[in-house]
Each structure stands twice: as structure tokens, then as C-alpha cells.
mmCIF file of C-alpha atoms and ligand atoms in Angstrom:
data_model
loop_
_atom_site.group_PDB
_atom_site.id
_atom_site.type_symbol
_atom_site.label_atom_id
_atom_site.label_comp_id
_atom_site.label_asym_id
_atom_site.label_seq_id
_atom_site.Cartn_x
_atom_site.Cartn_y
_atom_site.Cartn_z
ATOM 1 C CA UNK A 1 9.226 36.690 118.944
ATOM 2 C CA UNK A 2 6.498 36.031 121.652
ATOM 3 C CA UNK A 3 6.469 38.722 124.413
ATOM 4 C CA UNK A 4 4.426 37.962 127.495
ATOM 5 C CA UNK A 5 3.063 41.299 128.653
ATOM 6 C CA UNK A 6 1.279 40.971 131.846
ATOM 7 C CA UNK A 7 -1.413 38.462 130.778
ATOM 8 C CA UNK A 8 -1.702 39.895 127.410
ATOM 9 C CA UNK A 9 0.508 38.192 124.465
ATOM 10 C CA UNK A 10 2.241 40.099 121.752
ATOM 11 C CA UNK A 11 2.262 38.320 118.299
ATOM 12 C CA UNK A 12 3.225 39.395 114.657
ATOM 13 C CA UNK A 13 0.100 40.678 112.710
ATOM 14 C CA UNK A 14 -1.937 37.749 111.725
ATOM 15 C CA UNK A 15 -2.044 36.881 108.024
ATOM 16 C CA UNK A 16 -5.071 35.187 106.244
ATOM 17 C CA UNK A 17 -4.277 33.396 102.947
ATOM 18 C CA UNK A 18 -7.905 32.951 102.101
ATOM 19 C CA UNK A 19 -10.941 35.321 102.314
ATOM 20 C CA UNK A 20 -14.010 36.227 100.056
ATOM 21 C CA UNK A 21 -14.560 39.850 100.655
ATOM 22 C CA UNK A 22 -17.194 39.825 97.619
ATOM 23 C CA UNK A 23 -16.127 43.435 96.234
ATOM 24 C CA UNK A 24 -16.836 43.987 93.408
ATOM 25 C CA UNK A 25 -20.192 42.414 92.957
ATOM 26 C CA UNK A 26 -21.840 41.150 96.144
ATOM 27 C CA UNK A 27 -21.587 44.248 98.288
ATOM 28 C CA UNK A 28 -24.772 43.132 99.967
ATOM 29 C CA UNK A 29 -22.777 40.172 101.789
ATOM 30 C CA UNK A 30 -19.458 42.088 102.212
ATOM 31 C CA UNK A 31 -17.281 45.007 101.093
ATOM 32 C CA UNK A 32 -13.609 45.650 101.257
ATOM 33 C CA UNK A 33 -14.315 48.168 104.065
ATOM 34 C CA UNK A 34 -16.611 45.786 106.356
ATOM 35 C CA UNK A 35 -14.313 42.749 105.606
ATOM 36 C CA UNK A 36 -11.361 44.863 106.475
ATOM 37 C CA UNK A 37 -12.953 45.929 109.673
ATOM 38 C CA UNK A 38 -13.655 42.232 110.455
ATOM 39 C CA UNK A 39 -10.143 41.442 109.661
ATOM 40 C CA UNK A 40 -8.593 44.185 111.817
ATOM 41 C CA UNK A 41 -11.183 43.327 114.797
ATOM 42 C CA UNK A 42 -9.754 39.657 114.251
ATOM 43 C CA UNK A 43 -6.168 40.706 114.791
ATOM 44 C CA UNK A 44 -5.209 40.433 111.055
ATOM 45 C CA UNK A 45 -2.832 42.939 109.187
ATOM 46 C CA UNK A 46 -2.903 41.165 105.852
ATOM 47 C CA UNK A 47 -5.504 39.223 104.036
ATOM 48 C CA UNK A 48 -5.655 37.549 100.751
ATOM 49 C CA UNK A 49 -8.907 38.076 98.805
ATOM 50 C CA UNK A 50 -10.066 35.305 96.445
ATOM 51 C CA UNK A 51 -11.171 36.295 92.925
ATOM 52 C CA UNK A 52 -14.634 34.748 92.842
ATOM 53 C CA UNK A 53 -16.025 38.163 92.618
ATOM 54 C CA UNK A 54 -18.113 39.724 89.951
ATOM 55 C CA UNK A 55 -16.322 40.623 87.593
ATOM 56 C CA UNK A 56 -13.796 37.787 88.402
ATOM 57 C CA UNK A 57 -10.393 39.144 89.508
ATOM 58 C CA UNK A 58 -8.662 37.761 86.458
ATOM 59 C CA UNK A 59 -7.243 41.022 85.190
ATOM 60 C CA UNK A 60 -4.910 43.548 86.322
ATOM 61 C CA UNK A 61 -7.542 46.299 86.252
ATOM 62 C CA UNK A 62 -9.744 44.102 89.065
ATOM 63 C CA UNK A 63 -6.754 42.989 91.034
ATOM 64 C CA UNK A 64 -5.498 46.668 91.169
ATOM 65 C CA UNK A 65 -8.847 48.012 92.060
ATOM 66 C CA UNK A 66 -9.076 45.441 95.102
ATOM 67 C CA UNK A 67 -5.612 46.397 96.248
ATOM 68 C CA UNK A 68 -6.123 50.302 96.129
ATOM 69 C CA UNK A 69 -9.595 50.023 97.715
ATOM 70 C CA UNK A 70 -7.820 48.139 100.858
ATOM 71 C CA UNK A 71 -5.324 50.609 101.053
ATOM 72 C CA UNK A 72 -7.932 53.611 100.743
ATOM 73 C CA UNK A 73 -9.939 51.698 103.957
ATOM 74 C CA UNK A 74 -6.523 51.554 105.575
ATOM 75 C CA UNK A 75 -7.462 48.696 108.256
ATOM 76 C CA UNK A 76 -5.555 45.781 106.724
ATOM 77 C CA UNK A 77 -3.601 45.113 103.417
ATOM 78 C CA UNK A 78 -6.006 43.423 101.054
ATOM 79 C CA UNK A 79 -3.750 41.335 98.636
ATOM 80 C CA UNK A 80 -5.860 40.151 95.633
ATOM 81 C CA UNK A 81 -5.678 36.629 94.638
ATOM 82 C CA UNK A 82 -5.824 36.504 90.795
ATOM 83 C CA UNK A 83 -7.844 33.930 88.791
ATOM 84 C CA UNK A 84 -5.944 31.084 87.157
ATOM 85 C CA UNK A 85 -8.121 30.864 84.217
ATOM 86 C CA UNK A 86 -10.453 33.403 82.555
ATOM 87 C CA UNK A 87 -13.636 33.757 83.859
ATOM 88 C CA UNK A 88 -12.381 31.401 86.698
ATOM 89 C CA UNK A 89 -13.648 28.053 85.340
ATOM 90 C CA UNK A 90 -12.349 28.157 81.943
ATOM 91 C CA UNK A 91 -9.703 26.439 79.894
ATOM 92 C CA UNK A 92 -7.855 29.353 79.167
ATOM 93 C CA UNK A 93 -5.057 30.721 81.283
ATOM 94 C CA UNK A 94 -5.440 34.173 82.624
ATOM 95 C CA UNK A 95 -2.681 36.818 82.116
ATOM 96 C CA UNK A 96 -0.866 36.234 85.352
ATOM 97 C CA UNK A 97 2.093 37.991 84.199
ATOM 98 C CA UNK A 98 0.096 41.140 83.937
ATOM 99 C CA UNK A 99 -1.446 40.615 87.133
ATOM 100 C CA UNK A 100 2.009 40.056 88.787
ATOM 101 C CA UNK A 101 3.513 43.215 87.116
ATOM 102 C CA UNK A 102 0.459 45.350 88.249
ATOM 103 C CA UNK A 103 0.138 47.857 91.273
ATOM 104 C CA UNK A 104 -1.087 44.922 93.491
ATOM 105 C CA UNK A 105 2.075 42.789 92.701
ATOM 106 C CA UNK A 106 -0.320 39.672 92.805
ATOM 107 C CA UNK A 107 1.689 36.638 93.714
ATOM 108 C CA UNK A 108 -1.163 33.979 94.456
ATOM 109 C CA UNK A 109 -3.516 32.619 91.650
ATOM 110 C CA UNK A 110 -6.536 30.524 92.436
ATOM 111 C CA UNK A 111 -9.923 29.426 91.082
ATOM 112 C CA UNK A 112 -11.220 28.986 94.510
ATOM 113 C CA UNK A 113 -14.849 27.737 94.512
ATOM 114 C CA UNK A 114 -13.801 25.659 91.231
ATOM 115 C CA UNK A 115 -11.112 23.344 91.189
ATOM 116 C CA UNK A 116 -8.398 23.670 88.384
ATOM 117 C CA UNK A 117 -9.717 20.215 87.313
ATOM 118 C CA UNK A 118 -8.380 19.657 83.867
ATOM 119 C CA UNK A 119 -4.579 18.145 84.386
ATOM 120 C CA UNK A 120 -3.054 19.721 81.411
ATOM 121 C CA UNK A 121 -4.575 23.311 82.555
ATOM 122 C CA UNK A 122 -3.205 22.671 85.850
ATOM 123 C CA UNK A 123 0.122 21.625 84.632
ATOM 124 C CA UNK A 124 0.493 24.865 82.194
ATOM 125 C CA UNK A 125 -0.777 26.944 85.181
ATOM 126 C CA UNK A 126 1.792 25.574 87.458
ATOM 127 C CA UNK A 127 4.666 26.020 84.731
ATOM 128 C CA UNK A 128 3.655 29.613 84.097
ATOM 129 C CA UNK A 129 3.473 30.610 87.888
ATOM 130 C CA UNK A 130 6.589 28.913 88.410
ATOM 131 C CA UNK A 131 8.218 31.264 85.804
ATOM 132 C CA UNK A 132 6.783 34.385 87.609
ATOM 133 C CA UNK A 133 7.582 33.156 91.106
ATOM 134 C CA UNK A 134 4.227 32.812 91.697
ATOM 135 C CA UNK A 135 1.816 30.283 93.775
ATOM 136 C CA UNK A 136 -1.001 28.306 92.611
ATOM 137 C CA UNK A 137 -3.668 27.925 95.409
ATOM 138 C CA UNK A 138 -5.945 24.884 94.482
ATOM 139 C CA UNK A 139 -9.406 24.468 95.640
ATOM 140 C CA UNK A 140 -8.912 20.577 95.878
ATOM 141 C CA UNK A 141 -12.198 18.891 94.628
ATOM 142 C CA UNK A 142 -12.437 17.098 91.607
ATOM 143 C CA UNK A 143 -16.059 17.950 90.242
ATOM 144 C CA UNK A 144 -15.969 14.599 88.211
ATOM 145 C CA UNK A 145 -16.251 12.713 91.527
ATOM 146 C CA UNK A 146 -18.832 14.868 93.188
ATOM 147 C CA UNK A 147 -22.738 14.717 92.635
ATOM 148 C CA UNK A 148 -25.671 16.640 93.512
ATOM 149 C CA UNK A 149 -26.158 20.101 95.052
ATOM 150 C CA UNK A 150 -25.146 19.225 98.529
ATOM 151 C CA UNK A 151 -21.449 19.040 99.244
ATOM 152 C CA UNK A 152 -21.671 16.724 102.052
ATOM 153 C CA UNK A 153 -20.423 13.496 103.085
ATOM 154 C CA UNK A 154 -20.061 11.233 106.245
ATOM 155 C CA UNK A 155 -22.289 9.226 108.301
ATOM 156 C CA UNK A 156 -24.935 11.971 109.467
ATOM 157 C CA UNK A 157 -24.920 13.452 105.820
ATOM 158 C CA UNK A 158 -25.374 9.887 104.626
ATOM 159 C CA UNK A 159 -28.303 9.316 106.984
ATOM 160 C CA UNK A 160 -29.855 12.485 105.939
ATOM 161 C CA UNK A 161 -29.513 11.405 102.255
ATOM 162 C CA UNK A 162 -27.187 14.345 101.443
ATOM 163 C CA UNK A 163 -24.721 13.139 98.790
ATOM 164 C CA UNK A 164 -22.076 14.893 97.264
ATOM 165 C CA UNK A 165 -18.372 15.526 97.902
ATOM 166 C CA UNK A 166 -16.439 12.404 98.747
ATOM 167 C CA UNK A 167 -12.984 12.458 100.389
ATOM 168 C CA UNK A 168 -11.666 11.027 97.266
ATOM 169 C CA UNK A 169 -12.748 14.196 95.350
ATOM 170 C CA UNK A 170 -10.213 15.943 97.584
ATOM 171 C CA UNK A 171 -7.544 13.244 98.100
ATOM 172 C CA UNK A 172 -7.084 12.563 94.543
ATOM 173 C CA UNK A 173 -6.438 16.192 93.446
ATOM 174 C CA UNK A 174 -4.139 16.691 96.322
ATOM 175 C CA UNK A 175 -2.012 13.799 95.197
ATOM 176 C CA UNK A 176 -2.245 14.850 91.196
ATOM 177 C CA UNK A 177 -1.137 18.340 92.142
ATOM 178 C CA UNK A 178 1.675 17.329 94.205
ATOM 179 C CA UNK A 179 2.934 15.242 91.323
ATOM 180 C CA UNK A 180 2.349 17.897 88.651
ATOM 181 C CA UNK A 181 4.118 20.587 90.924
ATOM 182 C CA UNK A 182 7.369 18.200 91.239
ATOM 183 C CA UNK A 183 7.415 17.850 87.676
ATOM 184 C CA UNK A 184 6.751 21.441 86.815
ATOM 185 C CA UNK A 185 9.476 22.522 89.428
ATOM 186 C CA UNK A 186 6.308 24.608 90.797
ATOM 187 C CA UNK A 187 5.150 25.634 94.232
ATOM 188 C CA UNK A 188 1.648 24.656 94.877
ATOM 189 C CA UNK A 189 -0.778 25.519 98.086
ATOM 190 C CA UNK A 190 -3.576 23.338 99.043
ATOM 191 C CA UNK A 191 -6.777 25.335 100.172
ATOM 192 C CA UNK A 192 -9.023 24.349 103.115
ATOM 193 C CA UNK A 193 -7.694 20.529 103.470
ATOM 194 C CA UNK A 194 -10.472 18.601 105.338
ATOM 195 C CA UNK A 195 -9.659 14.992 105.088
ATOM 196 C CA UNK A 196 -7.270 12.481 106.841
ATOM 197 C CA UNK A 197 -6.426 11.201 103.386
ATOM 198 C CA UNK A 198 -5.213 14.785 102.254
ATOM 199 C CA UNK A 199 -2.862 14.876 105.414
ATOM 200 C CA UNK A 200 -1.329 11.346 104.607
ATOM 201 C CA UNK A 201 -0.800 12.603 100.751
ATOM 202 C CA UNK A 202 0.747 15.780 102.241
ATOM 203 C CA UNK A 203 3.226 14.181 104.466
ATOM 204 C CA UNK A 204 4.314 11.796 101.560
ATOM 205 C CA UNK A 205 4.805 14.869 99.070
ATOM 206 C CA UNK A 206 6.954 16.781 101.744
ATOM 207 C CA UNK A 207 8.842 13.721 102.528
ATOM 208 C CA UNK A 208 9.654 13.656 98.661
ATOM 209 C CA UNK A 209 10.651 17.199 98.839
ATOM 210 C CA UNK A 210 7.961 18.516 96.802
ATOM 211 C CA UNK A 211 7.313 22.221 97.376
ATOM 212 C CA UNK A 212 3.783 22.090 98.549
ATOM 213 C CA UNK A 213 2.068 23.862 101.437
ATOM 214 C CA UNK A 214 -1.460 23.569 102.659
ATOM 215 C CA UNK A 215 -3.912 25.625 104.959
ATOM 216 C CA UNK A 216 -6.559 24.360 107.443
ATOM 217 C CA UNK A 217 -9.580 26.375 108.484
ATOM 218 C CA UNK A 218 -10.827 26.990 112.109
ATOM 219 C CA UNK A 219 -14.148 25.578 111.457
ATOM 220 C CA UNK A 220 -12.708 22.421 110.198
ATOM 221 C CA UNK A 221 -10.349 22.047 113.328
ATOM 222 C CA UNK A 222 -13.443 22.406 115.652
ATOM 223 C CA UNK A 223 -16.684 21.221 113.874
ATOM 224 C CA UNK A 224 -17.690 17.852 112.598
ATOM 225 C CA UNK A 225 -20.529 16.474 110.525
ATOM 226 C CA UNK A 226 -22.766 15.690 113.355
ATOM 227 C CA UNK A 227 -23.671 19.507 113.264
ATOM 228 C CA UNK A 228 -25.759 18.406 110.095
ATOM 229 C CA UNK A 229 -28.269 16.792 111.890
ATOM 230 C CA UNK A 230 -30.817 19.495 111.379
ATOM 231 C CA UNK A 231 -30.189 20.467 107.842
ATOM 232 C CA UNK A 232 -29.137 23.954 109.340
ATOM 233 C CA UNK A 233 -27.523 25.709 106.325
ATOM 234 C CA UNK A 234 -25.372 27.441 108.523
ATOM 235 C CA UNK A 235 -23.090 24.616 108.485
ATOM 236 C CA UNK A 236 -22.949 23.984 104.694
ATOM 237 C CA UNK A 237 -19.469 24.597 103.422
ATOM 238 C CA UNK A 238 -16.965 23.576 101.139
ATOM 239 C CA UNK A 239 -15.411 21.308 101.810
ATOM 240 C CA UNK A 240 -17.850 19.654 103.949
ATOM 241 C CA UNK A 241 -17.723 19.241 107.628
ATOM 242 C CA UNK A 242 -15.927 15.738 108.197
ATOM 243 C CA UNK A 243 -15.928 13.325 110.811
ATOM 244 C CA UNK A 244 -14.370 13.435 114.227
ATOM 245 C CA UNK A 245 -11.538 11.393 113.347
ATOM 246 C CA UNK A 246 -10.667 13.826 110.441
ATOM 247 C CA UNK A 247 -10.698 16.770 113.119
ATOM 248 C CA UNK A 248 -8.172 15.051 115.080
ATOM 249 C CA UNK A 249 -5.864 14.134 112.329
ATOM 250 C CA UNK A 250 -6.088 17.836 111.010
ATOM 251 C CA UNK A 251 -5.269 19.186 114.666
ATOM 252 C CA UNK A 252 -2.323 16.901 114.711
ATOM 253 C CA UNK A 253 -1.191 17.929 111.185
ATOM 254 C CA UNK A 254 -1.206 21.411 112.034
ATOM 255 C CA UNK A 255 0.800 20.824 115.269
ATOM 256 C CA UNK A 256 3.323 18.651 113.340
ATOM 257 C CA UNK A 257 3.641 21.321 110.497
ATOM 258 C CA UNK A 258 2.438 18.918 107.822
ATOM 259 C CA UNK A 259 -0.446 21.465 107.560
ATOM 260 C CA UNK A 260 1.369 24.869 107.403
ATOM 261 C CA UNK A 261 -1.095 27.475 108.071
ATOM 262 C CA UNK A 262 -4.496 28.452 109.430
ATOM 263 C CA UNK A 263 -6.673 30.408 106.793
ATOM 264 C CA UNK A 264 -10.252 31.420 107.612
ATOM 265 C CA UNK A 265 -11.924 31.026 104.236
ATOM 266 C CA UNK A 266 -14.173 33.673 105.259
ATOM 267 C CA UNK A 267 -17.210 33.446 103.159
ATOM 268 C CA UNK A 268 -19.911 36.020 103.853
ATOM 269 C CA UNK A 269 -23.355 35.252 102.370
ATOM 270 C CA UNK A 270 -26.430 37.547 102.261
ATOM 271 C CA UNK A 271 -29.404 35.974 104.000
ATOM 272 C CA UNK A 272 -31.407 35.246 101.259
ATOM 273 C CA UNK A 273 -28.555 33.182 99.628
ATOM 274 C CA UNK A 274 -27.993 31.242 103.151
ATOM 275 C CA UNK A 275 -31.146 31.027 104.916
ATOM 276 C CA UNK A 276 -32.941 28.847 102.742
ATOM 277 C CA UNK A 277 -33.548 25.052 102.018
ATOM 278 C CA UNK A 278 -30.102 23.141 102.526
ATOM 279 C CA UNK A 279 -29.797 21.982 99.162
ATOM 280 C CA UNK A 280 -30.003 25.560 97.696
ATOM 281 C CA UNK A 281 -28.194 27.519 100.308
ATOM 282 C CA UNK A 282 -24.656 28.714 99.312
ATOM 283 C CA UNK A 283 -21.841 27.045 101.158
ATOM 284 C CA UNK A 284 -19.387 29.192 103.272
ATOM 285 C CA UNK A 285 -18.987 30.602 106.887
ATOM 286 C CA UNK A 286 -17.844 33.735 108.402
ATOM 287 C CA UNK A 287 -14.284 33.278 109.999
ATOM 288 C CA UNK A 288 -12.255 36.354 110.314
ATOM 289 C CA UNK A 289 -13.351 37.602 113.848
ATOM 290 C CA UNK A 290 -13.518 34.305 115.477
ATOM 291 C CA UNK A 291 -10.400 32.548 113.992
ATOM 292 C CA UNK A 292 -8.023 33.512 116.721
ATOM 293 C CA UNK A 293 -10.231 32.285 119.596
ATOM 294 C CA UNK A 294 -11.078 29.221 117.879
ATOM 295 C CA UNK A 295 -7.323 28.447 117.422
ATOM 296 C CA UNK A 296 -6.597 29.071 120.887
ATOM 297 C CA UNK A 297 -9.477 26.519 121.870
ATOM 298 C CA UNK A 298 -8.576 23.848 119.372
ATOM 299 C CA UNK A 299 -4.730 24.001 119.547
ATOM 300 C CA UNK A 300 -3.127 26.313 122.163
ATOM 301 C CA UNK A 301 -5.153 24.866 125.193
ATOM 302 C CA UNK A 302 -5.205 21.253 124.415
ATOM 303 C CA UNK A 303 -1.373 21.730 124.208
ATOM 304 C CA UNK A 304 -0.822 21.165 120.293
ATOM 305 C CA UNK A 305 0.584 24.289 119.574
ATOM 306 C CA UNK A 306 2.406 26.750 121.938
ATOM 307 C CA UNK A 307 2.212 30.481 121.298
ATOM 308 C CA UNK A 308 5.160 30.288 119.200
ATOM 309 C CA UNK A 309 3.358 27.650 117.100
ATOM 310 C CA UNK A 310 0.426 29.848 117.089
ATOM 311 C CA UNK A 311 2.408 32.798 115.778
ATOM 312 C CA UNK A 312 3.932 30.615 113.142
ATOM 313 C CA UNK A 313 0.654 28.964 111.891
ATOM 314 C CA UNK A 314 -1.457 32.377 111.834
ATOM 315 C CA UNK A 315 1.255 34.670 110.752
ATOM 316 C CA UNK A 316 4.830 33.753 109.836
ATOM 317 C CA UNK A 317 4.170 30.772 107.507
ATOM 318 C CA UNK A 318 1.273 32.316 105.728
ATOM 319 C CA UNK A 319 3.349 35.402 105.115
ATOM 320 C CA UNK A 320 6.201 33.028 104.088
ATOM 321 C CA UNK A 321 4.073 31.161 101.555
ATOM 322 C CA UNK A 322 2.435 34.442 100.194
ATOM 323 C CA UNK A 323 5.932 35.972 99.711
ATOM 324 C CA UNK A 324 5.142 38.963 101.782
ATOM 325 C CA UNK A 325 8.698 39.713 102.767
ATOM 326 C CA UNK A 326 9.721 40.695 99.246
ATOM 327 C CA UNK A 327 6.692 42.904 98.813
ATOM 328 C CA UNK A 328 7.343 46.480 99.956
ATOM 329 C CA UNK A 329 10.042 47.239 102.203
ATOM 330 C CA UNK A 330 11.180 44.661 104.797
ATOM 331 C CA UNK A 331 10.728 45.802 108.305
ATOM 332 C CA UNK A 332 13.697 47.424 109.738
ATOM 333 C CA UNK A 333 14.838 48.005 113.017
ATOM 334 C CA UNK A 334 13.055 51.148 114.384
ATOM 335 C CA UNK A 335 10.258 50.724 111.588
ATOM 336 C CA UNK A 336 6.842 50.426 112.765
ATOM 337 C CA UNK A 337 5.645 46.842 112.624
ATOM 338 C CA UNK A 338 2.353 44.924 112.136
ATOM 339 C CA UNK A 339 1.454 43.395 115.486
ATOM 340 C CA UNK A 340 -1.376 42.048 117.411
ATOM 341 C CA UNK A 341 -1.779 42.328 121.340
ATOM 342 C CA UNK A 342 -3.789 39.223 122.355
ATOM 343 C CA UNK A 343 -6.067 39.122 125.448
ATOM 344 C CA UNK A 344 -6.179 35.254 125.957
ATOM 345 C CA UNK A 345 -8.680 35.308 128.607
ATOM 346 C CA UNK A 346 -11.228 37.459 127.358
ATOM 347 C CA UNK A 347 -14.527 35.710 127.206
ATOM 348 C CA UNK A 348 -17.157 36.753 124.679
ATOM 349 C CA UNK A 349 -20.383 35.451 123.324
ATOM 350 C CA UNK A 350 -20.664 35.203 119.375
ATOM 351 C CA UNK A 351 -23.492 37.116 117.901
ATOM 352 C CA UNK A 352 -23.398 37.326 114.190
ATOM 353 C CA UNK A 353 -25.524 40.543 114.335
ATOM 354 C CA UNK A 354 -22.546 42.256 116.203
ATOM 355 C CA UNK A 355 -19.729 41.303 114.056
ATOM 356 C CA UNK A 356 -18.295 43.800 111.731
ATOM 357 C CA UNK A 357 -19.043 41.724 108.528
ATOM 358 C CA UNK A 358 -22.209 42.682 106.828
ATOM 359 C CA UNK A 359 -23.475 38.919 106.433
ATOM 360 C CA UNK A 360 -24.181 37.198 109.692
ATOM 361 C CA UNK A 361 -23.486 33.557 108.826
ATOM 362 C CA UNK A 362 -21.257 32.297 111.585
ATOM 363 C CA UNK A 363 -21.236 28.716 112.510
ATOM 364 C CA UNK A 364 -20.387 29.809 116.190
ATOM 365 C CA UNK A 365 -23.576 31.863 116.882
ATOM 366 C CA UNK A 366 -24.051 31.723 120.643
ATOM 367 C CA UNK A 367 -20.936 30.049 121.447
ATOM 368 C CA UNK A 368 -18.777 31.403 124.401
ATOM 369 C CA UNK A 369 -15.241 32.024 123.165
ATOM 370 C CA UNK A 370 -12.364 32.864 125.081
ATOM 371 C CA UNK A 371 -9.407 35.342 123.643
ATOM 372 C CA UNK A 372 -9.444 38.078 121.302
ATOM 373 C CA UNK A 373 -7.216 40.966 119.934
ATOM 374 C CA UNK A 374 -7.174 43.391 122.244
ATOM 375 C CA UNK A 375 -5.160 45.810 119.946
ATOM 376 C CA UNK A 376 -4.118 45.339 116.209
ATOM 377 C CA UNK A 377 -1.435 47.652 114.760
ATOM 378 C CA UNK A 378 -0.885 47.936 110.989
ATOM 379 C CA UNK A 379 2.664 49.535 110.352
ATOM 380 C CA UNK A 380 2.367 50.986 113.885
ATOM 381 C CA UNK A 381 -1.366 52.548 113.600
ATOM 382 C CA UNK A 382 -3.936 51.121 115.891
ATOM 383 C CA UNK A 383 -6.812 49.385 113.438
ATOM 384 C CA UNK A 384 -8.623 47.608 115.945
ATOM 385 C CA UNK A 385 -9.018 47.739 119.905
ATOM 386 C CA UNK A 386 -11.067 45.322 121.837
ATOM 387 C CA UNK A 387 -12.667 43.770 118.759
ATOM 388 C CA UNK A 388 -13.804 46.829 117.278
ATOM 389 C CA UNK A 389 -12.023 48.431 114.273
ATOM 390 C CA UNK A 390 -10.674 51.712 114.686
ATOM 391 C CA UNK A 391 -12.545 54.893 113.344
ATOM 392 C CA UNK A 392 -11.311 56.808 110.440
ATOM 393 C CA UNK A 393 -9.507 59.427 112.614
ATOM 394 C CA UNK A 394 -7.720 57.125 114.763
ATOM 395 C CA UNK A 395 -6.381 55.172 111.536
ATOM 396 C CA UNK A 396 -4.366 58.415 110.852
ATOM 397 C CA UNK A 397 -2.599 58.262 113.898
ATOM 398 C CA UNK A 398 1.172 57.570 113.586
HETATM 399 C C1 NCD B 401 -16.415 29.731 99.140
HETATM 400 C C2 NCD B 401 -17.279 31.137 98.613
HETATM 401 O O1 NCD B 401 -18.426 31.260 99.056
HETATM 402 O O2 NCD B 401 -16.918 31.777 97.886
HETATM 403 N N1 NCD B 401 -17.407 28.887 99.738
HETATM 404 C C3 NCD B 401 -17.095 27.912 100.593
HETATM 405 O O3 NCD B 401 -17.951 27.022 100.976
HETATM 406 N N2 NCD B 401 -16.048 27.727 101.307
HETATM 407 C C4 NCD B 401 -15.721 29.015 97.888
HETATM 408 C C5 NCD B 401 -14.626 28.316 98.543
HETATM 409 O O4 NCD B 401 -13.835 28.637 99.212
HETATM 410 O O5 NCD B 401 -14.549 27.223 97.780
HETATM 411 ZN ZN1 ZN B 402 -12.665 26.664 98.052
HETATM 412 ZN ZN1 ZN B 403 -12.688 30.010 99.678
#
């Protein structure tokens, strides 16, 4: 329920289906501790950490480590997403059943960063996941339709000579996976939808009763490919920023529920990987601390979503997609809950250097944003206040 508390708005704790916390392996960009602080500051009480770590989270050992480390930090529940294939770009399926049975109770599997492009591997993965009651989250990009190192497409990109990731590479995988999921009697989730074509396919698939869900990022709801004018690598991301017309379609699809959820695809990168020649820079953007105000800006204030809709897209739907309700105990009456108190009118200027993330690669640097989490509560404990994660002693409050 949404409660108006004298200008503040009480929402269920936000849930992010798609983050990269870089631990283990790239602790110079982000750690589970720093990423958890960013999540709590942004109003999140649960995040799903993608498996493209080093080592890859393709075993229960790595997944359980990520889960335990998140619990030790205590700011947000860090649910590991297991890899679909061994080593993440392979042909051999990872032991999803063992990861699902481990302490982390892994329920989402993905090769995010790489598409599960081989249709037979995808079909077998869907069948395996379906038997486990688990979900495959697809990074939708057919690599056979992409070319070059620059993952960008659109009029600005074309003028700059940046070739790479055409819409067809995304749209065709969404269509293929919808049909494979239908025939495998499985659920499939599409990560970071960016094109009007994907939206058409999603609408069609849902009308057929196919168990497909999808997420959109805050940056794809706000930014378009005109940002690429100066080759600024901060705007390099997978999938690429598209055209204004796609942005309008994505907003409408989120409002209509054709796209189910907002997910940040929080992708921290160390400066030496990001601040370099466009073609060589890593793709990805920070997102956890700016997601809520961007959704208020792009969806709430234009009247596309009301507060109820914001709660649905940023908390209820992602929790439902992830099957969070059956993990641990359901919240009973009188039991401490996961909540975020939103101050919708608080104005602030984004400074990458002031964010809790170790990396600073925010595409919203210098932007004035309105709204933030005034307080985040994880099982009744305050994990952040006024955009700052709680200190260790505050976390032990009950
Ligand atoms: C992600 C990353 O950096 O791990 N990058 C990105 O541009 N989104 C990978 C991904 O989500 O595909
Ligand atoms: Zn991806
Ligand atoms: Zn990602």
C-alpha cells in the first residue's frame, strides 16, 4: 500500500533485478559492501547480482559466497544470479540445480553480458530452469548480428561512424526466446529492453499467454542517442541508447505493464576501463542511487505512473518475477518489513565522486534530480537515511 505521510511517501523496499557488484574479481570498481551502500542509499532492500564476476558465478560456491557476504554487510539482500552456462559463454549448462539448492537459493540464471545465443543451449536451459521452478534472464543481443567493438546504432551513431548493435540483434532474440519459452513451458525474462521492436514482440507474446517478463533501465527511459555526439564513453552502454521514439515507446510500455519492471543494470567500471577512447571503453553505467528520482522524472511527473504504479514497477513486480515471496519467511502482520520513505521533492545534484559506489561512471553527472530515499528499512532496521547508508552501529538497531 502507498501511504502519504505529510509530503513523504511510504513504499515497499525497492527490488532491483539487475546489478553488477563486481565482487569477486573487480573490487577496484565495486564491492558487495560499496554496492550494498549504494543500493540502500537508493531505497533498495533487495538486489540481484549478475554472475559476470571473476570467477564467474557458475557454482554454488561462488553464489553462496556472494549471498553470505551480502548478509554480513547487512544493508540489502544480495541475491546472486547464477550463470546459465559454465564460464558464462559456453555451450555446457552450469549445474543450476546445485546453485538452486545452495544456501543462496538461486532462482534466476543469466549469462548477462553475453547472450545465450545458441538456440539449442537456450532451449535446454529453459527446460532445465522450468523443472527447477527457476527463471532464465536473457541479455537479448544476437552477437551474430552485431559487428565491431562499438555497441551503438542510431542516427547520431551512424553519423559518427559507430556501427555495432542493430535493433534486429535484440528484437530477434526476444521473439525467438518467447517462442522457445512457450514450447518449453518455461518462464523467460528479458533484460534491459531498449527498442520499440522488442516492445511489439513482448506485447504479442503476452497476448499469446507466454510466460515472458521484461525490464527497462532508468537510463533507457531518459537518455537517447543524441548524447553520443561527443564520443563521451560515459554514454557507452549495452544495449546502446536508442532514439527519442524508442524512449517514448519504452515509457508507454512500462506504464501499460507490457514492460514489467525497472532494473538499473548498475554497471560500475574503474576509471582506467571507462575513461578511454570510445571504442575501447567498457560499456555500462551506474544506476542504483539515481534510479528512483529518474523514474519520478520520466514516469510519475508526466503522469504515466502514479505512486501505486511506481511501487509496482520498482518493488512488487520485480519481487514477484524473482519469486522472493517464497524465499525465507513471508512477512506476517506485526513482523518488521522492508520499506522506503521517499522524499519526492528533495533536490540534489548528481556527483559521481559523492556516490557510495567506488566507480564514478554516472551518466547523470551534474544533473539536478528531484526525489530520494529519506529512509530505507530492511526488516525494520534503518539501512540508509537521506541518501547515506547507515553506519555499522546503526545497522544493529532492531
Ligand atoms: C554490463 C557490465 O558492465 O557488466 N554492461 C552494460 O553495458 N550493460 C553487462 C550487461 O548488462 O550486458
Ligand atoms: Zn546485459
Ligand atoms: Zn547487466
